[in-house]
Amino acid sequence: MKKNKGSFFGVSLGVGHIMNVTVLALRVLNSVGYIAVPKSSLKKESEALSRMKKMPVHLEDKNIIEIYMPMKKEDIEEHWQAGARTIIDILSKGNDVAFAGIGDLLQYGTFHYLERIVQKEGFHTMYVPGITSYQALSESLNIPLVQGDEKLVLLPDDDVAYDEISGFDTVVILKKPDNLSLYKKMTETHKLFLGINLGKRGEKFGEIDNLDDDLCNLPYFSLIIAKKSKG
Amino acid sequence: MKKNKGSFFGVSLGVGHIMNVTVLALRVLNSVGYIAVPKSSLKKESEALSRMKKMPVHLEDKNIIEIYMPMKKEDIEEHWQAGARTIIDILSKGNDVAFAGIGDLLQYGTFHYLERIVQKEGFHTMYVPGITSYQALSESLNIPLVQGDEKLVLLPDDDVAYDEISGFDTVVILKKPDNLSLYKKMTETHKLFLGINLGKRGEKFGEIDNLDDDLCNLPYFSLIIAKKSKG
C-alpha cells in the first residue's frame, strides 16, 4: 500500500559528547529518505549536518535538504514559509522527512517554526527529544543541575531582572551571555559556570573566575549555569 | 596493566519511549561488569531494572546490585551510606560500576546521594545525561516546552506559592501533584497538562479537564506541565 502523505519528524541530535544522541533519534534518521537541516549562514555548513556526519547515520542513502534559517529577525517568517513549502512538497509525494537539529528541539528548537506550518496543512508531525546544552554542561562540570527541593529556571537569554531569578537554586541562561551587570549581582548569591562550544572544536567549560575576561568575545554556542551558593 | 580503582558512572535511562536512551548510556552499561539499580521497595523489582531489561544491554554478563533507597525520609542517610559502601567495595577491587536510573540523573536523580560519598573516598565519578519526564510528556503532547523568549521553571513538587511561578510561560511540576488550590489559581493563567506512567503500563497524558477528578489517586510517576495561555 502506498502512503499518501509523509510524516515530518523533529529529531534532536543532542549536544556535547557525540554519543549523547538517543537510539530513537538514530532510528528515525536512518528510516527516512529525506533529512532536512537548518543552516544559519549561506557560507558555512549546517552545524547539525556537521554533527550528524560523526554519527552512525547512513547519509549516503539520504537526500539532504539545507533549510536556510538565519538568526536575524528581518524576513525570518518568509524564510520559514519557504522552508516549510520545500518540506510540504516532499511530504505530499508520500515521503517521510526528518528535520535534524542540535540539542533538544523541544527547547528553543527551530523545528517548531516549520512544524506549525506543516501541521496546519494536515501532515503528521512528531518530536524526538534530545540532550540539552545545559545537561551537557552539567555533565562536563560533574555537578547535578537540581537535587532535593531545589528549583530551576531556564531562560533563553540574559534579558531579565535579578529579582525575578535570585530565589532559584539553579539558573540556566542560554545564548551568548553579555549582561555583565546582571552577572555581577548574581555572583553575590550564586556560583557561575560557563560552557563554550560543548562537543565542538574550541570546547571550554568551568567556573567563571573573572566576569569581564571570561564573558568577553564569546561564540554563539555559549551558556551559563548559576548555582546558589550554600550557607 | 591492571587498574587500581574502578570508576562510578551515573547512567540515565530516560523516560517514555524505550528508545529514549542515549548511545552513550548503552555504551557505558555494556562496558561495565557491575550495574547497580535503586530499589524503593523491598517487595517490588527496581523500576530501573524493569526498564533496562527492555533495552539492548547484555544483562546476562553483568552482576546486578540492587541498592535499597526508600522514598521515606527516616534513616535515608543510613541507606545511602550502606549503598555507597557496597559500591566502594567493588570499585576498590578495580571494577567499574554503572548506576542506572530512570529519567535524567542530573535532575533529582538518586545517583547523587551515592556519588558524593564515593567521590569523597577518591574515586572517579561521571554522569551520563538522559531524557527527562517533562521532555517525554512534551513529546507525547506534541507541544514544545519553550520557544522564542519563553521562560521555564522546573519544580520538584507543588509546595510553592502561585506568585513565585505565575510569570513563567512554562511550569513543570514533578512528583505526584496534589496541591489543588495552587492548580485552581493556575488555570486562570495557564493550560495544565498531566502525564502519568509515561513509557510504562497505564500510560496516560493530555490536558486536564477537571482538576478534582484528574488529580485524584495519581500514581508516583505523575507530572504536570503548565503552559501560559496566550492572548
Coordinates of C-alpha atoms in Angstrom, one line a residue:
Chain A
M1 CA 0.0 0.0 0.0
K2 CA 1.4 3.4 -1.0
K3 CA 1.3 6.0 1.7
N4 CA -0.5 9.1 0.6
K5 CA 1.2 11.5 3.0
G6 CA 4.6 11.5 4.6
S7 CA 5.3 12.4 8.2
F8 CA 7.6 15.2 9.5
F9 CA 9.9 14.3 12.4
G10 CA 11.8 16.8 14.5
V11 CA 14.9 14.8 15.5
S12 CA 17.1 16.2 18.3
L13 CA 20.8 15.4 17.9
G14 CA 21.9 16.3 21.5
V15 CA 24.9 18.3 22.4
G16 CA 28.3 17.6 24.0
H17 CA 29.6 14.1 23.6
I18 CA 28.7 12.8 20.1
M19 CA 27.1 9.7 21.7
N20 CA 24.7 12.0 23.5
V21 CA 22.1 11.1 20.9
T22 CA 19.2 8.7 21.5
V23 CA 18.6 5.4 19.9
L24 CA 15.1 6.7 18.8
A25 CA 16.8 9.7 17.1
L26 CA 19.2 7.4 15.1
R27 CA 16.4 5.0 14.3
V28 CA 14.2 7.8 12.8
L29 CA 17.2 9.4 10.9
N30 CA 18.1 6.0 9.4
S31 CA 14.5 5.2 8.4
V32 CA 13.7 8.3 6.2
G33 CA 14.7 9.2 2.7
Y34 CA 15.0 12.9 3.3
I35 CA 16.9 14.7 6.1
A36 CA 16.5 18.5 6.4
V37 CA 19.0 20.6 8.4
P38 CA 18.8 24.2 9.4
K39 CA 21.6 26.5 8.1
S40 CA 22.1 29.8 9.7
S41 CA 24.7 31.1 7.2
L42 CA 24.9 30.6 3.4
K43 CA 28.7 30.4 3.6
K44 CA 29.1 27.8 6.3
E45 CA 28.0 24.1 6.5
S46 CA 25.0 23.5 8.8
E47 CA 26.1 22.8 12.4
A48 CA 23.5 20.0 12.6
L49 CA 24.9 18.4 9.4
S50 CA 28.5 18.6 10.7
R51 CA 27.4 16.8 14.0
M52 CA 25.3 14.2 12.2
K53 CA 28.3 13.3 9.9
K54 CA 30.0 11.9 13.1
M55 CA 27.0 9.7 13.9
P56 CA 26.0 6.2 12.7
V57 CA 23.5 7.7 10.2
H58 CA 23.7 6.4 6.6
L59 CA 23.8 9.8 5.0
E60 CA 24.9 8.3 1.6
D61 CA 21.3 6.9 1.2
K62 CA 19.7 10.2 2.0
N63 CA 18.6 13.4 0.3
I64 CA 19.9 16.2 2.4
I65 CA 17.9 19.4 2.3
E66 CA 19.5 22.5 3.7
I67 CA 16.9 24.9 5.0
Y68 CA 18.1 28.5 5.3
M69 CA 17.1 29.8 8.7
P70 CA 19.1 32.9 9.5
M71 CA 19.3 34.2 13.1
K72 CA 18.4 37.8 12.2
K73 CA 14.8 38.8 12.8
E74 CA 14.2 40.5 9.5
D75 CA 12.3 38.5 6.8
I76 CA 12.6 35.4 9.1
E77 CA 8.9 34.5 8.7
E78 CA 9.5 34.5 4.9
H79 CA 12.4 32.0 5.3
W80 CA 10.3 29.7 7.5
Q81 CA 7.5 29.8 4.9
A82 CA 9.9 28.9 2.1
G83 CA 11.5 26.1 4.1
A84 CA 8.1 24.7 5.0
R85 CA 6.9 24.8 1.4
T86 CA 10.0 22.7 0.4
I87 CA 9.2 20.1 3.1
I88 CA 5.5 20.0 2.3
D89 CA 6.3 19.4 -1.4
I90 CA 8.3 16.3 -0.4
L91 CA 5.7 15.1 2.2
S92 CA 3.0 15.4 -0.4
K93 CA 4.7 12.8 -2.6
G94 CA 4.4 10.3 0.3
N95 CA 8.0 10.7 1.6
D96 CA 8.9 11.0 5.3
V97 CA 11.2 13.9 6.2
A98 CA 13.3 14.2 9.4
F99 CA 14.5 17.6 10.4
A100 CA 17.7 17.3 12.5
G101 CA 18.8 19.9 15.0
I102 CA 21.4 20.3 17.7
G103 CA 20.3 20.0 21.3
D104 CA 16.7 19.4 22.1
L105 CA 14.1 20.6 19.6
L106 CA 11.5 20.9 22.3
Q107 CA 13.5 23.7 23.9
Y108 CA 14.1 26.7 21.7
G109 CA 14.5 24.5 18.6
T110 CA 14.0 25.8 15.1
F111 CA 11.9 22.7 14.1
H112 CA 8.8 24.3 15.7
Y113 CA 8.7 27.2 13.2
L114 CA 8.4 24.8 10.3
E115 CA 6.3 22.2 12.1
R116 CA 3.4 24.5 12.9
I117 CA 3.1 25.5 9.2
V118 CA 3.4 21.8 8.0
Q119 CA 0.9 20.7 10.7
K120 CA -1.7 23.3 9.6
E121 CA -1.6 21.7 6.1
G122 CA -2.7 18.4 7.7
F123 CA 0.5 16.5 7.9
H124 CA 1.5 14.3 10.9
T125 CA 4.4 15.8 12.9
M126 CA 6.4 14.4 15.8
Y127 CA 9.2 15.5 18.1
V128 CA 12.1 13.2 19.2
P129 CA 13.7 14.7 22.3
G130 CA 17.4 15.1 23.0
I131 CA 20.1 16.0 25.4
T132 CA 20.2 19.8 26.0
S133 CA 23.2 22.1 26.2
Y134 CA 22.6 22.6 30.0
Q135 CA 22.7 18.9 30.6
A136 CA 25.9 18.6 28.6
L137 CA 27.5 21.4 30.6
S138 CA 26.3 19.9 33.9
E139 CA 27.8 16.5 32.7
S140 CA 31.1 18.2 31.9
L141 CA 31.2 20.0 35.3
N142 CA 30.2 16.8 37.0
I143 CA 27.6 18.7 39.1
P144 CA 23.9 17.8 39.1
L145 CA 21.5 20.5 37.9
V146 CA 19.0 20.1 40.7
Q147 CA 18.6 17.9 43.7
G148 CA 16.2 17.5 46.7
D149 CA 14.0 20.6 47.0
E150 CA 15.9 22.8 44.5
K151 CA 14.2 24.7 41.8
L152 CA 15.5 25.6 38.4
V153 CA 14.8 28.4 35.9
L154 CA 15.6 28.2 32.2
L155 CA 16.0 31.4 30.3
P156 CA 16.6 31.9 26.5
D157 CA 18.9 34.9 27.2
D158 CA 20.0 37.2 30.0
D159 CA 17.5 40.0 29.3
V160 CA 16.0 39.5 32.8
A161 CA 15.8 41.3 36.2
Y162 CA 17.9 39.9 39.0
D163 CA 14.9 39.9 41.4
E164 CA 13.0 37.6 39.1
I165 CA 15.5 34.8 39.3
S166 CA 17.5 35.3 42.5
G167 CA 15.4 33.0 44.6
F168 CA 16.0 30.0 42.3
D169 CA 18.7 27.5 43.2
T170 CA 19.8 26.8 39.6
V171 CA 19.6 29.4 36.8
V172 CA 20.3 28.4 33.2
I173 CA 20.9 31.1 30.7
L174 CA 21.2 30.2 27.1
K175 CA 22.5 32.2 24.1
K176 CA 25.7 34.2 24.2
P177 CA 25.7 35.9 27.7
D178 CA 26.6 39.6 27.8
N179 CA 24.6 41.2 30.6
L180 CA 27.6 41.9 32.8
S181 CA 25.6 44.0 35.4
L182 CA 23.2 41.1 35.9
Y183 CA 26.1 38.6 36.4
K184 CA 27.9 41.0 38.8
K185 CA 24.8 41.0 41.0
M186 CA 24.3 37.2 40.7
T187 CA 27.8 36.4 42.0
E188 CA 26.6 37.6 45.4
T189 CA 24.2 34.7 45.7
H190 CA 25.3 32.2 43.0
K191 CA 28.4 30.5 41.6
L192 CA 28.6 31.0 37.9
F193 CA 29.7 28.3 35.4
L194 CA 30.4 28.8 31.7
G195 CA 30.2 26.4 28.8
I196 CA 31.6 27.2 25.3
N197 CA 31.3 25.1 22.1
L198 CA 30.4 21.9 24.0
G199 CA 31.2 18.9 21.9
K200 CA 32.8 21.1 19.2
R201 CA 36.3 22.4 18.4
G202 CA 37.2 25.1 21.0
E203 CA 35.2 23.4 23.8
K204 CA 35.8 25.1 27.2
F205 CA 33.9 24.8 30.5
G206 CA 34.4 25.7 34.1
E207 CA 33.6 28.2 36.9
I208 CA 33.9 31.8 36.0
D209 CA 36.9 33.5 37.6
N210 CA 36.7 36.9 36.2
L211 CA 33.5 38.1 34.6
D212 CA 35.0 40.8 32.4
D213 CA 37.6 38.5 30.9
D214 CA 35.5 35.3 30.8
L215 CA 32.5 36.8 29.1
C216 CA 34.5 38.8 26.5
N217 CA 34.1 37.8 22.8
L218 CA 32.1 34.6 23.4
P219 CA 31.0 32.5 20.4
Y220 CA 27.3 31.8 19.7
F221 CA 27.4 28.3 21.4
S222 CA 27.9 29.6 25.0
L223 CA 25.8 29.2 28.0
I224 CA 25.8 29.9 31.8
I225 CA 24.6 27.7 34.7
A226 CA 24.4 29.6 38.0
K227 CA 24.1 27.6 41.2
K228 CA 23.1 29.1 44.5
S229 CA 25.9 29.3 47.0
K230 CA 25.1 27.3 50.1
G231 CA 25.4 28.6 53.7
Chain B
M1 CA 48.0 -3.1 33.2
K2 CA 45.6 -3.7 36.0
K3 CA 43.6 -0.7 37.0
N4 CA 43.8 0.0 40.7
K5 CA 40.5 1.7 41.1
G6 CA 37.2 1.4 39.3
S7 CA 35.0 4.3 38.1
F8 CA 31.5 5.0 39.1
F9 CA 29.1 6.0 36.3
G10 CA 25.6 7.5 36.8
V11 CA 23.8 6.3 33.7
S12 CA 20.4 7.9 32.9
L13 CA 18.0 5.6 31.2
G14 CA 15.5 8.2 30.0
V15 CA 11.7 8.1 30.2
G16 CA 8.8 7.5 27.9
H17 CA 9.6 5.6 24.6
I18 CA 12.1 2.8 25.4
M19 CA 14.4 4.1 22.7
N20 CA 14.7 7.4 24.6
V21 CA 18.1 6.3 25.8
T22 CA 21.4 7.6 24.5
V23 CA 24.1 5.6 22.7
L24 CA 26.5 6.8 25.4
A25 CA 24.3 5.3 28.2
L26 CA 24.1 1.9 26.4
R27 CA 27.8 2.0 25.7
V28 CA 28.7 2.5 29.4
L29 CA 26.1 -0.1 30.6
N30 CA 27.5 -2.7 28.2
S31 CA 31.1 -1.9 29.1
V32 CA 31.0 -2.5 32.9
G33 CA 30.8 -5.7 34.9
Y34 CA 28.6 -4.3 37.6
I35 CA 25.3 -2.5 37.3
A36 CA 23.7 -1.0 40.4
V37 CA 20.0 -0.1 40.4
P38 CA 17.9 1.8 43.0
K39 CA 15.1 -0.1 44.6
S40 CA 12.4 1.8 46.5
S41 CA 10.5 -1.2 47.8
L42 CA 11.9 -4.5 49.1
K43 CA 8.9 -6.3 47.6
K44 CA 8.9 -5.0 44.0
E45 CA 11.5 -5.2 41.3
S46 CA 13.5 -2.0 40.7
E47 CA 11.8 0.3 38.1
A48 CA 15.2 1.0 36.6
L49 CA 15.9 -2.7 36.2
S50 CA 12.5 -3.4 34.6
R51 CA 13.2 -0.6 32.1
M52 CA 16.7 -1.7 31.4
K53 CA 15.5 -5.3 30.6
K54 CA 13.8 -3.9 27.5
M55 CA 17.0 -2.3 26.3
P56 CA 19.9 -3.8 24.3
V57 CA 22.0 -4.2 27.4
H58 CA 23.7 -7.6 27.9
L59 CA 22.5 -8.1 31.5
E60 CA 23.4 -11.8 31.4
D61 CA 27.1 -10.8 31.6
K62 CA 26.6 -8.4 34.5
N63 CA 26.4 -8.5 38.2
I64 CA 23.3 -6.7 39.2
I65 CA 23.4 -4.9 42.6
E66 CA 20.1 -3.7 44.0
I67 CA 20.6 -0.7 46.2
Y68 CA 17.7 -0.2 48.7
M69 CA 16.8 3.6 48.5
P70 CA 13.4 4.0 50.1
M71 CA 11.4 7.2 49.4
K72 CA 10.7 7.8 53.1
K73 CA 12.9 10.4 54.9
E74 CA 13.7 8.4 58.0
D75 CA 17.0 6.6 58.1
I76 CA 17.6 7.5 54.5
E77 CA 21.2 8.8 55.1
E78 CA 21.9 5.4 56.6
H79 CA 20.7 3.6 53.5
W80 CA 22.8 5.8 51.2
Q81 CA 25.8 5.1 53.3
A82 CA 25.2 1.3 53.2
G83 CA 24.7 1.5 49.4
A84 CA 27.8 3.6 48.9
R85 CA 29.9 1.1 51.0
T86 CA 28.7 -1.7 48.7
I87 CA 29.8 0.3 45.6
I88 CA 33.1 1.3 47.1
D89 CA 33.9 -2.3 47.9
I90 CA 33.5 -3.3 44.2
L91 CA 35.4 -0.2 42.9
S92 CA 38.3 -0.8 45.3
K93 CA 38.9 -4.2 43.6
G94 CA 39.4 -2.3 40.3
N95 CA 35.9 -2.9 38.8
D96 CA 33.8 -0.2 37.1
V97 CA 30.3 0.2 38.3
A98 CA 27.4 1.8 36.5
F99 CA 24.4 3.0 38.5
A100 CA 21.3 3.0 36.2
G101 CA 18.3 5.3 37.0
I102 CA 15.1 6.3 35.2
G103 CA 15.0 9.8 33.6
D104 CA 17.9 12.1 33.9
L105 CA 20.2 11.6 36.9
L106 CA 21.3 15.2 36.7
Q107 CA 17.8 16.3 37.7
Y108 CA 16.6 14.9 41.1
G109 CA 18.3 11.6 40.5
T110 CA 19.2 9.3 43.3
F111 CA 22.8 8.7 41.9
H112 CA 24.0 12.0 43.5
Y113 CA 23.5 10.7 47.1
L114 CA 25.8 7.8 46.5
E115 CA 28.2 9.6 44.1
R116 CA 29.1 12.4 46.7
I117 CA 30.1 9.7 49.2
V118 CA 32.0 7.6 46.6
Q119 CA 33.8 10.7 45.3
K120 CA 34.9 11.8 48.8
E121 CA 36.8 8.5 49.0
G122 CA 38.8 9.4 46.0
F123 CA 37.0 7.5 43.2
H124 CA 36.3 8.9 39.7
T125 CA 32.6 9.5 39.2
M126 CA 30.7 10.6 36.0
Y127 CA 27.2 11.5 34.9
V128 CA 25.6 10.3 31.7
P129 CA 22.6 12.5 31.0
G130 CA 19.2 11.3 29.7
I131 CA 15.7 12.3 28.5
T132 CA 13.6 13.7 31.4
S133 CA 10.0 13.0 32.2
Y134 CA 9.0 16.5 31.1
Q135 CA 10.6 16.1 27.7
A136 CA 8.8 12.7 27.4
L137 CA 5.5 14.4 28.3
S138 CA 6.1 17.3 25.9
E139 CA 7.0 14.7 23.2
S140 CA 3.7 12.8 23.8
L141 CA 1.7 16.0 23.8
N142 CA 3.5 17.1 20.6
I143 CA 3.9 20.6 22.1
P144 CA 7.4 22.2 22.6
L145 CA 8.4 23.1 26.2
V146 CA 9.7 26.6 25.4
Q147 CA 10.1 28.7 22.2
G148 CA 11.3 32.2 21.4
D149 CA 11.5 34.4 24.5
E150 CA 9.6 32.0 26.8
K151 CA 10.9 31.1 30.2
L152 CA 10.6 27.8 32.1
V153 CA 10.5 26.9 35.8
L154 CA 11.2 23.3 37.0
L155 CA 9.9 22.4 40.5
P156 CA 10.5 19.1 42.4
D157 CA 6.9 19.3 43.8
D158 CA 3.9 21.7 44.1
D159 CA 4.8 23.1 47.5
V160 CA 5.1 26.6 46.0
A161 CA 3.3 30.0 46.0
Y162 CA 1.4 30.9 42.9
D163 CA 3.1 34.3 42.7
E164 CA 6.5 32.8 42.5
I165 CA 5.7 31.0 39.3
S166 CA 2.8 32.8 37.6
G167 CA 5.1 34.9 35.5
F168 CA 6.7 32.0 33.8
D169 CA 5.5 30.7 30.4
T170 CA 6.1 27.0 31.2
V171 CA 5.9 25.5 34.7
V172 CA 7.0 21.9 35.2
I173 CA 5.9 20.2 38.4
L174 CA 7.4 16.8 39.2
K175 CA 6.3 14.2 41.8
K176 CA 2.7 13.3 42.4
P177 CA 0.7 16.6 42.2
D178 CA -1.9 17.2 44.9
N179 CA -1.9 21.0 45.7
L180 CA -5.4 21.5 44.3
S181 CA -5.7 25.2 45.4
L182 CA -2.5 26.1 43.5
Y183 CA -3.7 24.4 40.3
K184 CA -7.1 26.1 40.6
K185 CA -5.3 29.5 40.6
M186 CA -3.0 28.4 37.8
T187 CA -5.9 27.6 35.5
E188 CA -6.6 31.3 35.3
T189 CA -3.3 32.0 33.5
H190 CA -2.1 28.6 32.3
K191 CA -3.3 25.5 30.5
L192 CA -2.5 22.4 32.5
F193 CA -1.3 19.1 31.1
L194 CA -0.9 15.8 33.0
G195 CA 1.4 12.8 32.3
I196 CA 1.0 9.5 34.1
N197 CA 3.3 6.4 34.0
L198 CA 5.0 7.6 30.7
G199 CA 6.5 4.6 28.9
K200 CA 5.0 2.2 31.4
R201 CA 1.8 0.2 31.7
G202 CA -1.1 2.5 32.5
E203 CA 0.4 5.4 30.5
K204 CA -1.9 8.4 30.1
F205 CA -1.4 12.0 29.1
G206 CA -3.4 15.0 28.0
E207 CA -4.9 18.3 29.0
I208 CA -6.6 18.4 32.4
D209 CA -10.3 18.7 32.0
N210 CA -11.4 18.5 35.6
L211 CA -8.9 19.2 38.4
D212 CA -10.7 17.3 41.1
D213 CA -11.2 14.1 39.0
D214 CA -7.9 14.2 37.1
L215 CA -5.7 14.7 40.1
C216 CA -7.4 12.1 42.2
N217 CA -5.4 9.0 43.2
L218 CA -2.4 9.6 41.0
P219 CA 0.5 7.1 40.9
Y220 CA 4.1 8.2 41.9
F221 CA 5.1 8.6 38.2
S222 CA 2.9 11.6 37.5
L223 CA 3.8 15.2 36.5
I224 CA 2.3 18.4 35.3
I225 CA 3.3 20.8 32.6
A226 CA 1.5 24.2 32.7
K227 CA 1.7 26.4 29.6
K228 CA 0.8 30.1 29.8
S229 CA -2.5 30.8 27.9
K230 CA -1.8 33.3 25.1
G231 CA -3.8 36.4 24.4

